[in-house]
Amino acid sequence: MTLHSLNLTGAAARFLGGIAGATMIAGLASAPAFGLEIKSSDVHPPDYPTVAAVDYMGELLDKWTNGRLTVNIFHSMQLGGEKEALEQVQLGALEMTRVSVGVVGPIVADFNAFNLPYFFRSREHMFNVVDGEIGEELLQKLAEGGLIGLGYMDAGSRSFYNTVHAVRTVEDLKGLKLRVMQNDIFVEMVNALGGNGLPIAYNELIPAMQTGVVDGAENNPPSYESGKHYEIAGFYSLTEHLMVPEILVFSKTVWDTLTPVDQQLIRNASVLAIQKERELWKAREQKSLDALAAAGIEVITDIDKGPFIEATAPVREKYGSDFADILKRAEAVGG
């Protein structure tokens, strides 16, 4: 794979621009600097696209620096949920983590524009927005919260699942207690649809469903399948109400101790890892849907999204007013 074949824009173009292949990388890696094991966290299992991509990032850094820079991934919630890992990265106790943009919203409010229900028109539209000027500007703002934004990964579309009954209409959500990420926008989104949104950490979801604290949750097919949530909540409806990208972030506290050379190497490796994740995501999404079908789970696809879009309009109006410029600019982006 050549750098020119990636067809990346925004952050990727800036970080890879001017790099002349392996010769340049070898020159960077030979510069004097201290070694570093980059500890990274993810709530997902080892074969999940985001975990595999960060593992690939580690392979690149190890190769480019002859083992001076490496990545050690703590997957499967070994270090807790996303919110906890993010806090550790802010403190500098953890070098890197992969989290949903939904968790970053409370740190940099402008990210909540991406968290609005039915904000992105399509996956292509999402990539064009996050890889362009808007996405790059938001990455830069993360420094205010002690984070270095390395880029955006694909996380598909999020849909509802529950233990009670199939959801085909907005009315079917009435009264259901549904776990959402720890962000007020998601709570109000579920409430606007007639349910009861409860902010609960991802690592607490399974016991919450088993004990009836919640009736279900919402997430993408790979998370629903790989997390074995379908074994408890067997009704999965492709409402696709959210298309929330994932974000790879590095601790600014640690970043500021690195040489410019190592910072550049990490950025370059992250760009290639993100491209790898997006490729892996497509295949994994289909694999998960096939696995669900094999397990006898009915994935409900005959859903009219019009009423869902209409019911969540008040949420977009309430929170969208804070991001009017971003919404206007994103609307003008193709895709």
XYZ file of C-alpha atoms in Angstrom:
335
model
C 0.000 0.000 0.000
C 1.405 3.404 -0.948
C 0.597 6.628 0.844
C -0.927 7.993 -2.354
C -3.394 5.076 -2.485
C -4.999 6.062 0.803
C -7.010 8.934 -0.669
C -6.963 10.726 2.696
C -7.698 14.379 3.340
C -7.535 16.796 6.267
C -5.355 15.562 9.090
C -4.078 12.635 7.058
C -2.894 14.809 4.205
C -1.199 17.213 6.586
C 0.589 14.527 8.557
C 1.695 12.487 5.557
C 2.377 15.389 3.223
C 6.029 15.547 2.273
C 6.937 12.115 3.640
C 9.097 10.409 1.040
C 8.414 6.777 1.923
C 10.701 4.388 3.744
C 13.848 6.482 3.327
C 12.332 9.365 5.267
C 10.959 7.062 7.960
C 14.329 5.399 8.422
C 15.935 8.807 8.845
C 13.379 9.847 11.458
C 13.699 6.621 13.402
C 17.469 6.971 13.676
C 17.205 10.295 15.501
C 18.198 10.127 19.195
C 15.227 9.784 21.555
C 14.097 7.682 24.494
C 12.108 4.484 24.190
C 8.423 4.369 25.017
C 5.822 1.653 25.478
C 2.557 3.315 24.473
C -0.166 1.782 26.620
C -3.544 1.952 24.885
C -7.032 0.972 26.025
C -10.126 -0.350 24.243
C -13.357 -1.869 25.550
C -13.576 -4.310 22.620
C -12.034 -7.804 22.122
C -8.703 -8.470 20.318
C -10.206 -9.161 16.877
C -12.360 -6.021 16.851
C -11.424 -3.553 14.031
C -10.389 -0.742 16.384
C -8.170 -3.052 18.439
C -6.654 -4.674 15.350
C -5.928 -1.247 13.885
C -4.093 -0.035 16.989
C -2.168 -3.300 17.014
C -1.170 -2.532 13.406
C -0.101 0.939 14.508
C 2.161 -0.700 17.073
C 3.673 -2.962 14.426
C 4.490 0.048 12.267
C 6.118 1.989 15.097
C 8.091 -1.047 16.219
C 9.362 -1.578 12.671
C 10.156 2.074 11.984
C 12.062 2.560 15.262
C 13.642 -0.881 15.683
C 11.590 -1.477 18.809
C 12.141 1.887 20.462
C 8.445 2.838 20.176
C 5.904 0.091 20.820
C 2.190 -0.195 21.625
C 0.715 -2.410 24.342
C -3.069 -2.749 23.969
C -5.271 -3.381 26.994
C -8.399 -4.622 25.231
C -11.690 -6.088 26.477
C -12.242 -3.446 29.181
C -9.109 -4.458 31.110
C -8.720 -0.822 32.172
C -12.431 -0.116 32.580
C -14.887 1.701 30.351
C -14.223 4.450 27.820
C -14.873 7.322 30.212
C -12.418 5.923 32.755
C -9.725 5.302 30.135
C -10.173 8.802 28.735
C -9.691 10.302 32.189
C -6.474 8.315 32.604
C -5.197 9.628 29.269
C -5.997 13.189 30.321
C -3.964 12.647 33.491
C -1.055 11.090 31.608
C -1.382 7.766 33.449
C -2.273 6.139 30.118
C -0.698 7.181 26.818
C -3.511 6.477 24.370
C -7.072 5.234 24.005
C -9.751 4.690 21.404
C -13.179 5.998 22.411
C -16.437 7.036 20.819
C -16.831 10.709 19.983
C -19.895 10.484 22.206
C -17.598 10.294 25.236
C -15.461 13.230 24.078
C -18.406 15.640 23.789
C -18.340 16.692 27.456
C -14.660 17.663 27.064
C -14.955 19.644 23.821
C -18.567 20.718 23.378
C -18.305 21.177 19.598
C -17.925 17.410 19.187
C -21.558 17.133 20.219
C -22.492 18.286 16.731
C -21.451 14.792 15.576
C -23.560 13.288 18.354
C -26.851 14.720 17.112
C -29.312 12.039 15.932
C -29.474 11.699 12.147
C -26.749 14.346 11.723
C -24.767 12.512 9.032
C -26.587 11.686 5.803
C -24.401 8.698 4.960
C -21.079 7.068 5.765
C -19.490 8.922 2.863
C -20.802 12.202 4.241
C -19.375 11.375 7.673
C -15.914 10.641 6.272
C -15.916 13.819 4.187
C -16.815 15.879 7.256
C -14.417 14.326 9.778
C -11.497 14.081 7.333
C -11.978 17.654 6.185
C -11.617 21.082 7.763
C -14.383 20.573 10.331
C -12.942 17.356 11.711
C -9.427 18.781 11.806
C -10.531 21.893 13.684
C -12.204 19.767 16.349
C -9.107 17.589 16.740
C -7.073 20.715 17.465
C -9.510 21.765 20.217
C -8.860 18.542 22.136
C -5.585 20.025 23.393
C -7.699 22.214 25.707
C -8.785 19.017 27.454
C -5.335 17.483 27.724
C -5.672 15.339 24.616
C -4.017 15.062 21.217
C -6.484 13.982 18.549
C -4.955 11.509 16.079
C -7.974 10.926 13.865
C -11.339 9.264 13.355
C -12.241 5.601 12.951
C -15.413 4.115 11.507
C -18.023 2.787 13.917
C -20.915 2.289 11.527
C -24.434 3.210 12.578
C -25.976 2.695 16.010
C -29.363 1.029 16.396
C -31.630 -0.090 19.248
C -31.817 -3.532 20.829
C -33.833 -4.743 23.807
C -35.119 -7.733 25.785
C -38.847 -6.947 25.527
C -40.133 -6.785 21.956
C -39.282 -5.884 18.373
C -39.033 -2.175 17.600
C -40.424 -1.144 14.235
C -42.015 2.211 15.083
C -41.388 5.078 17.468
C -44.339 3.855 19.526
C -42.522 0.568 20.152
C -39.861 2.448 22.133
C -42.365 3.886 24.604
C -41.432 3.115 28.191
C -38.301 1.101 27.374
C -35.325 1.749 29.655
C -32.360 2.020 27.324
C -28.671 2.457 28.121
C -26.903 5.262 26.301
C -23.390 6.675 26.426
C -22.690 9.179 29.183
C -23.783 12.267 27.285
C -26.944 14.348 27.809
C -27.705 14.449 24.078
C -28.168 10.681 23.948
C -30.345 10.686 27.050
C -32.646 13.298 25.543
C -32.657 11.502 22.189
C -34.103 8.349 23.769
C -36.521 10.388 25.861
C -37.724 12.226 22.733
C -38.492 8.829 21.192
C -40.651 7.889 24.186
C -38.112 5.731 26.000
C -36.142 6.327 29.170
C -32.475 7.017 28.436
C -30.063 5.956 31.179
C -26.345 6.913 30.969
C -24.385 3.802 31.933
C -20.762 2.855 31.238
C -20.309 0.231 28.527
C -18.600 -2.166 30.919
C -21.677 -2.074 33.194
C -24.227 -2.796 30.464
C -24.462 -6.593 30.623
C -25.247 -6.770 34.365
C -27.635 -3.836 33.915
C -29.597 -5.811 31.291
C -29.414 -9.051 33.299
C -30.859 -7.413 36.396
C -33.478 -5.336 34.578
C -31.918 -1.975 35.369
C -32.278 -1.395 31.624
C -34.317 -3.191 28.964
C -31.673 -2.718 26.302
C -29.309 -0.289 24.649
C -28.163 0.988 21.262
C -24.992 0.258 19.337
C -23.550 -0.912 16.020
C -23.801 -4.548 14.846
C -20.188 -5.554 15.731
C -20.515 -4.258 19.300
C -23.926 -5.916 19.742
C -22.567 -9.206 18.398
C -19.019 -9.299 19.807
C -20.191 -8.164 23.245
C -22.682 -11.084 23.299
C -25.479 -8.619 24.041
C -27.729 -10.534 21.657
C -27.710 -13.443 24.119
C -29.656 -11.237 26.541
C -31.428 -8.731 24.286
C -32.585 -10.592 21.212
C -34.504 -7.841 19.414
C -32.279 -5.694 17.163
C -33.781 -2.966 14.974
C -31.757 -1.029 12.399
C -33.016 2.434 13.278
C -29.514 3.779 12.496
C -30.282 6.879 14.538
C -26.648 7.725 15.223
C -23.487 7.571 13.148
C -20.911 8.435 15.787
C -17.289 8.059 14.674
C -14.606 6.670 16.951
C -11.620 8.827 17.878
C -8.026 7.906 18.686
C -6.510 10.221 21.288
C -3.080 10.559 22.900
C -2.183 12.086 26.261
C -0.986 15.670 25.815
C 1.002 15.323 29.052
C 3.015 12.489 27.526
C 2.994 14.010 24.024
C 4.766 17.128 25.245
C 7.680 15.001 26.472
C 8.245 13.475 23.013
C 10.584 14.763 20.356
C 9.031 16.272 17.217
C 10.383 13.253 15.350
C 8.520 10.768 17.557
C 5.384 12.881 17.446
C 5.498 12.748 13.654
C 6.083 8.993 13.613
C 3.071 8.451 15.884
C 0.914 10.674 13.694
C 2.005 8.848 10.532
C 1.361 5.443 12.072
C -2.048 6.540 13.337
C -3.126 7.689 9.880
C -2.267 4.310 8.373
C -3.921 2.505 11.297
C -7.113 4.504 10.856
C -7.228 3.636 7.163
C -6.739 -0.027 8.121
C -9.584 0.174 10.660
C -11.999 1.538 8.087
C -11.192 -1.336 5.739
C -11.562 -3.892 8.525
C -14.847 -2.331 9.660
C -16.690 -3.066 6.413
C -15.842 -6.742 6.594
C -16.534 -7.020 10.322
C -19.953 -5.399 10.056
C -21.111 -7.993 7.539
C -19.507 -10.805 9.541
C -21.437 -9.707 12.632
C -24.748 -9.573 10.777
C -24.080 -13.078 9.416
C -23.244 -14.319 12.932
C -26.463 -12.843 14.310
C -28.488 -14.561 11.593
C -26.751 -17.861 12.360
C -27.633 -17.411 16.045
C -31.295 -16.999 15.142
C -31.464 -13.279 15.900
C -33.958 -11.386 13.766
C -32.393 -8.138 12.593
C -35.339 -5.863 11.837
C -34.730 -3.810 8.713
C -38.242 -2.805 7.591
C -38.225 0.503 9.459
C -39.552 3.841 8.255
C -36.965 6.279 9.604
C -39.110 9.326 8.840
C -40.986 9.304 12.176
C -37.728 8.696 14.069
C -36.116 11.678 12.362
C -39.192 13.798 13.108
C -39.380 12.725 16.770
C -35.739 13.633 17.382
C -36.014 17.055 15.710
C -36.371 18.852 19.087
C -33.019 17.398 20.184
C -31.291 18.667 17.048
C -32.947 22.061 17.486
C -32.033 22.341 21.176
C -28.401 21.315 20.891
C -27.868 22.282 17.275
C -28.269 25.962 18.082
C -24.919 25.780 19.867
C -23.262 24.416 16.737
C -25.082 26.367 14.047
C -21.901 27.124 12.113
C -20.721 23.508 12.161
C -24.137 22.246 11.080
C -24.285 24.744 8.243
C -20.805 23.871 7.026
C -21.425 20.110 7.348
C -24.654 20.407 5.394
C -22.660 21.878 2.507
C -20.221 18.943 2.487
C -20.893 16.332 -0.172
C -21.752 12.712 0.425
